[in-house]
CSV table of C-alpha atoms in Angstrom, one decimal:
chain,number,residue,atom,x,y,z
A,1,UNK,CA,-9.1,-18.0,27.3
A,2,UNK,CA,-7.5,-15.6,24.9
A,3,UNK,CA,-8.7,-12.2,24.3
A,4,UNK,CA,-7.3,-9.2,22.2
A,5,UNK,CA,-7.4,-6.1,24.6
A,6,UNK,CA,-5.1,-3.3,25.4
A,7,UNK,CA,-2.9,-3.7,28.6
A,8,UNK,CA,-4.8,-3.2,31.7
A,9,UNK,CA,-5.5,-5.2,34.9
A,10,UNK,CA,-9.2,-5.5,34.6
A,11,UNK,CA,-11.7,-5.1,31.7
A,12,UNK,CA,-15.2,-6.2,30.6
A,13,UNK,CA,-15.7,-7.7,27.1
A,14,UNK,CA,-18.6,-9.6,25.4
A,15,UNK,CA,-18.3,-13.3,25.5
A,16,UNK,CA,-17.9,-13.4,21.9
A,17,UNK,CA,-14.5,-11.6,22.2
A,18,UNK,CA,-13.2,-14.6,24.2
A,19,UNK,CA,-11.4,-17.5,22.6
A,20,UNK,CA,-11.1,-20.9,24.5
A,21,UNK,CA,-7.5,-22.2,24.4
A,22,UNK,CA,-7.3,-25.6,22.6
A,23,UNK,CA,-6.1,-28.7,24.6
A,24,UNK,CA,-2.2,-28.7,24.2
A,25,UNK,CA,-1.7,-25.0,24.1
A,26,UNK,CA,-0.3,-23.5,27.4
A,27,UNK,CA,-1.5,-20.1,28.6
A,28,UNK,CA,2.3,-19.1,28.4
A,29,UNK,CA,2.5,-19.8,24.8
A,30,UNK,CA,-1.0,-18.4,23.8
A,31,UNK,CA,0.4,-14.9,23.9
A,32,UNK,CA,1.8,-15.7,20.4
A,33,UNK,CA,-1.8,-15.9,19.0
A,34,UNK,CA,-2.2,-12.4,17.6
A,35,UNK,CA,1.1,-12.6,15.8
A,36,UNK,CA,0.4,-16.1,14.5
A,37,UNK,CA,-3.1,-14.7,13.0
A,38,UNK,CA,-1.2,-12.0,11.3
A,39,UNK,CA,1.4,-14.7,9.9
A,40,UNK,CA,-1.6,-16.8,8.7
A,41,UNK,CA,-3.1,-13.8,6.9
A,42,UNK,CA,0.1,-12.9,5.3
A,43,UNK,CA,0.8,-16.5,4.0
A,44,UNK,CA,-2.8,-16.3,2.6
A,45,UNK,CA,-2.0,-13.1,0.8
A,46,UNK,CA,1.4,-14.4,-0.4
A,47,UNK,CA,0.1,-17.7,-1.8
A,48,UNK,CA,3.4,-19.7,-1.6
A,49,UNK,CA,3.5,-22.8,-3.7
A,50,UNK,CA,4.9,-26.3,-3.3
A,51,UNK,CA,8.5,-26.1,-3.8
A,52,UNK,CA,9.0,-22.5,-3.5
A,53,UNK,CA,12.2,-20.7,-2.6
A,54,UNK,CA,10.9,-18.4,0.2
A,55,UNK,CA,13.0,-15.7,1.9
A,56,UNK,CA,11.6,-13.9,5.1
A,57,UNK,CA,13.5,-10.6,5.7
A,58,UNK,CA,13.2,-9.6,9.2
A,59,UNK,CA,13.5,-12.5,11.9
A,60,UNK,CA,11.4,-10.8,14.6
A,61,UNK,CA,8.5,-12.7,15.9
A,62,UNK,CA,6.1,-12.1,13.0
A,63,UNK,CA,8.9,-13.2,10.5
A,64,UNK,CA,9.7,-16.2,12.4
A,65,UNK,CA,6.2,-17.3,12.6
A,66,UNK,CA,5.8,-16.6,8.8
A,67,UNK,CA,8.9,-18.8,8.2
A,68,UNK,CA,7.8,-21.6,10.5
A,69,UNK,CA,4.3,-21.8,8.7
A,70,UNK,CA,6.0,-21.7,5.2
A,71,UNK,CA,8.4,-24.5,6.4
A,72,UNK,CA,5.4,-26.8,6.8
A,73,UNK,CA,4.8,-26.6,2.9
A,74,UNK,CA,6.4,-29.7,1.3
A,75,UNK,CA,9.4,-28.9,-0.8
A,76,UNK,CA,9.8,-25.2,0.2
A,77,UNK,CA,13.2,-23.8,0.9
A,78,UNK,CA,12.6,-21.1,3.7
A,79,UNK,CA,15.4,-18.9,4.9
A,80,UNK,CA,15.1,-16.2,7.5
A,81,UNK,CA,17.2,-13.1,6.9
A,82,UNK,CA,18.2,-10.7,9.4
A,83,UNK,CA,20.9,-8.2,10.4
A,84,UNK,CA,21.3,-9.8,13.8
A,85,UNK,CA,23.5,-12.9,13.5
A,86,UNK,CA,22.2,-14.4,16.7
A,87,UNK,CA,18.8,-15.0,15.1
A,88,UNK,CA,20.6,-17.9,13.6
A,89,UNK,CA,20.0,-19.9,16.8
A,90,UNK,CA,16.3,-18.9,16.7
A,91,UNK,CA,15.9,-20.0,13.1
A,92,UNK,CA,17.7,-23.3,13.8
A,93,UNK,CA,15.3,-24.0,16.7
A,94,UNK,CA,12.4,-23.6,14.3
A,95,UNK,CA,14.0,-25.8,11.5
A,96,UNK,CA,14.8,-23.0,9.2
A,97,UNK,CA,17.9,-21.7,7.4
A,98,UNK,CA,19.3,-18.3,8.3
A,99,UNK,CA,21.5,-15.7,6.4
A,100,UNK,CA,22.6,-12.2,7.1
A,101,UNK,CA,21.6,-9.8,4.1
A,102,UNK,CA,25.0,-9.8,2.5
A,103,UNK,CA,25.1,-13.7,2.3
A,104,UNK,CA,21.4,-14.3,1.2
A,105,UNK,CA,20.9,-16.1,-2.0
A,106,UNK,CA,19.0,-14.2,-4.7
A,107,UNK,CA,16.4,-15.5,-7.0
A,108,UNK,CA,13.6,-16.3,-4.5
A,109,UNK,CA,10.1,-17.3,-5.7
A,110,UNK,CA,8.5,-15.4,-2.8
A,111,UNK,CA,10.0,-12.8,-0.4
A,112,UNK,CA,8.1,-11.7,2.7
A,113,UNK,CA,9.2,-8.5,4.4
A,114,UNK,CA,8.7,-8.0,8.1
A,115,UNK,CA,11.4,-5.7,9.4
A,116,UNK,CA,9.7,-2.4,9.0
A,117,UNK,CA,12.8,-0.7,7.6
A,118,UNK,CA,13.6,0.9,4.3
A,119,UNK,CA,16.8,-1.2,4.1
A,120,UNK,CA,15.0,-4.4,4.7
A,121,UNK,CA,12.4,-3.7,1.9
A,122,UNK,CA,15.4,-2.9,-0.3
A,123,UNK,CA,16.8,-6.2,0.5
A,124,UNK,CA,13.6,-8.0,-0.1
A,125,UNK,CA,13.3,-6.4,-3.6
A,126,UNK,CA,17.1,-7.4,-4.4
A,127,UNK,CA,16.4,-11.1,-3.4
A,128,UNK,CA,13.3,-11.6,-5.5
A,129,UNK,CA,13.7,-13.6,-8.8
A,130,UNK,CA,12.2,-12.4,-12.0
A,131,UNK,CA,8.4,-12.1,-11.9
A,132,UNK,CA,8.5,-12.9,-8.1
A,133,UNK,CA,6.2,-11.5,-5.4
A,134,UNK,CA,7.4,-9.4,-2.6
A,135,UNK,CA,4.9,-9.3,0.3
A,136,UNK,CA,5.1,-6.3,2.6
A,137,UNK,CA,3.8,-7.4,6.1
A,138,UNK,CA,5.5,-4.7,8.0
A,139,UNK,CA,3.9,-1.7,9.8
A,140,UNK,CA,5.7,1.6,9.0
A,141,UNK,CA,3.3,3.9,10.6
A,142,UNK,CA,3.9,7.4,9.4
A,143,UNK,CA,7.4,6.8,8.1
A,144,UNK,CA,8.0,7.2,4.4
A,145,UNK,CA,10.5,5.0,2.4
A,146,UNK,CA,12.2,5.6,-1.0
A,147,UNK,CA,12.4,2.6,-3.3
A,148,UNK,CA,14.4,2.2,-6.5
A,149,UNK,CA,11.4,1.4,-8.7
A,150,UNK,CA,13.2,2.8,-11.8
A,151,UNK,CA,15.9,0.2,-11.5
A,152,UNK,CA,15.5,-3.5,-12.0
A,153,UNK,CA,11.9,-3.5,-10.6
A,154,UNK,CA,10.0,-3.1,-14.0
A,155,UNK,CA,12.2,-5.2,-16.3
A,156,UNK,CA,12.1,-8.1,-13.7
A,157,UNK,CA,8.3,-7.7,-13.6
A,158,UNK,CA,8.3,-8.1,-9.7
A,159,UNK,CA,5.1,-7.7,-7.7
A,160,UNK,CA,5.0,-5.7,-4.5
A,161,UNK,CA,2.0,-6.5,-2.5
A,162,UNK,CA,0.7,-5.5,1.0
A,163,UNK,CA,-0.9,-7.5,3.6
A,164,UNK,CA,-2.9,-6.3,6.7
A,165,UNK,CA,-4.4,-8.4,9.3
A,166,UNK,CA,-7.5,-6.3,9.5
A,167,UNK,CA,-8.7,-7.4,6.3
A,168,UNK,CA,-9.4,-11.1,5.3
A,169,UNK,CA,-7.9,-11.9,1.6
A,170,UNK,CA,-10.5,-12.0,-1.0
A,171,UNK,CA,-10.3,-15.7,-1.4
A,172,UNK,CA,-11.1,-16.3,2.2
A,173,UNK,CA,-13.6,-13.8,2.8
A,174,UNK,CA,-16.7,-15.9,1.7
A,175,UNK,CA,-16.0,-18.7,4.0
A,176,UNK,CA,-13.8,-17.3,6.8
A,177,UNK,CA,-14.3,-14.6,9.6
A,178,UNK,CA,-11.8,-13.3,12.1
A,179,UNK,CA,-13.1,-15.7,14.8
A,180,UNK,CA,-12.5,-18.9,12.6
A,181,UNK,CA,-9.0,-17.4,11.7
A,182,UNK,CA,-8.2,-16.9,15.4
A,183,UNK,CA,-9.3,-20.4,16.2
A,184,UNK,CA,-6.8,-21.6,13.6
A,185,UNK,CA,-4.1,-19.4,15.0
A,186,UNK,CA,-4.6,-20.9,18.5
A,187,UNK,CA,-4.6,-24.4,17.2
A,188,UNK,CA,-1.3,-24.0,15.5
A,189,UNK,CA,0.4,-23.1,19.0
A,190,UNK,CA,0.6,-26.6,20.1
A,191,UNK,CA,4.0,-26.7,18.8
A,192,UNK,CA,6.7,-26.5,21.7
A,193,UNK,CA,9.4,-25.3,19.4
A,194,UNK,CA,7.7,-21.9,19.2
A,195,UNK,CA,8.5,-21.2,23.0
A,196,UNK,CA,11.9,-20.1,21.5
A,197,UNK,CA,10.1,-16.9,20.3
A,198,UNK,CA,9.2,-15.8,24.0
A,199,UNK,CA,12.4,-14.2,25.3
A,200,UNK,CA,11.3,-12.6,28.5
A,201,UNK,CA,8.7,-11.8,31.1
A,202,UNK,CA,8.0,-9.1,33.4
A,203,UNK,CA,5.4,-7.8,35.9
A,204,UNK,CA,2.8,-5.3,34.5
A,205,UNK,CA,4.0,-2.8,37.0
A,206,UNK,CA,7.2,-2.8,35.1
A,207,UNK,CA,5.4,-2.2,31.7
A,208,UNK,CA,6.5,1.6,31.4
A,209,UNK,CA,10.0,0.7,31.8
A,210,UNK,CA,10.1,-2.3,29.7
A,211,UNK,CA,8.4,-0.3,26.8
A,212,UNK,CA,10.9,2.5,27.1
A,213,UNK,CA,13.8,0.0,27.0
A,214,UNK,CA,12.5,-2.0,23.9
A,215,UNK,CA,11.7,1.1,22.0
A,216,UNK,CA,15.3,2.3,22.3
A,217,UNK,CA,17.3,-0.8,22.4
A,218,UNK,CA,15.3,-4.0,21.7
A,219,UNK,CA,18.6,-6.0,21.5
A,220,UNK,CA,17.8,-9.8,21.1
A,221,UNK,CA,14.2,-9.5,22.4
A,222,UNK,CA,11.5,-11.1,20.3
A,223,UNK,CA,8.3,-11.6,22.4
A,224,UNK,CA,8.3,-10.0,25.8
A,225,UNK,CA,5.5,-11.5,28.0
A,226,UNK,CA,3.9,-9.4,30.7
A,227,UNK,CA,2.5,-10.9,34.0
A,228,UNK,CA,-0.6,-9.6,35.8
A,229,UNK,CA,0.2,-10.3,39.4
A,230,UNK,CA,-3.2,-10.4,41.3
A,231,UNK,CA,-4.1,-11.3,44.8
A,232,UNK,CA,-6.1,-14.5,43.6
A,233,UNK,CA,-3.3,-17.2,44.0
A,234,UNK,CA,-0.8,-18.5,41.7
A,235,UNK,CA,-3.2,-20.1,39.2
A,236,UNK,CA,-4.6,-16.6,38.4
A,237,UNK,CA,-1.2,-15.3,38.0
A,238,UNK,CA,-0.4,-17.9,35.4
A,239,UNK,CA,-3.7,-17.3,33.6
A,240,UNK,CA,-3.3,-13.6,33.1
A,241,UNK,CA,-0.4,-13.2,30.7
A,242,UNK,CA,-0.2,-10.9,27.7
A,243,UNK,CA,2.6,-9.6,25.5
A,244,UNK,CA,4.1,-6.3,24.1
C-alpha cells in the first residue's frame, strides 16, 4: 500500500487514503509516487506536443521525472539542465540529454523549471524560444525572486505559467480526481530505470540528522529513502518505507 502521510512510526487513516501498489512496482520504488504525481500534473499543465524541444531546468527528482515522462512523447527532444555536472549520469540512465546552463541550447518550445532558484528561472526564460511557454513547477515558499520582464520577455511573447499539484488542470477536472491521478502515478513506476533517482536510505531514528544535512548540503542526493525499523520481522521493515 501507498499512503501520503507525514513521517511518524504509527498512524491511522481512512481506507480511502490507501492506494494498492500495482503488480510490478516494488515497495522500495513506490516512494517516488508523490513526485511522479507532481510531474504528471506538471506535464498536463505544460501541454507538450509531438516533436517539441523541451528543456527541464533543475535535474532533481521532480525535474528528472518530468524529463522521463516527456521523453516518452514521440519526436520530442528532451534535455535536463543543471549546475551539477554529475547529473549527466542520471540523465543518461533515464535516456535523456544533459547540459550545464552555459552550454544549453536556446529556442526551446517548452521549458519546465524545477530548481526553486532565481537563477534557474532566469535560465529558463533565456532558453525559451519565441512564443514558448515556461512552466514554473518549483516551490519557492516565502522567497521572492526578481525577473527581467522588461527585457526580451514581452517582445518574444513568452508565457510564464504556474503549476501546483494540489489542483487538477482545468482540462482534467471533469473526468479525473486525485485518486485516479495517483493510480496513474503508481502504474508508471514499473520502470526499473527510475531506481537511479533513489540515492540513499537511512533509518527513521536518523531523520533529524539527515534533514539537517540535506538542508545545508544536499550534494548529489536525489530521493533519500527512510526506513521504519519495527519489531515485526524483515517483511514489515521492507514494507514501511517513505521519503524526504
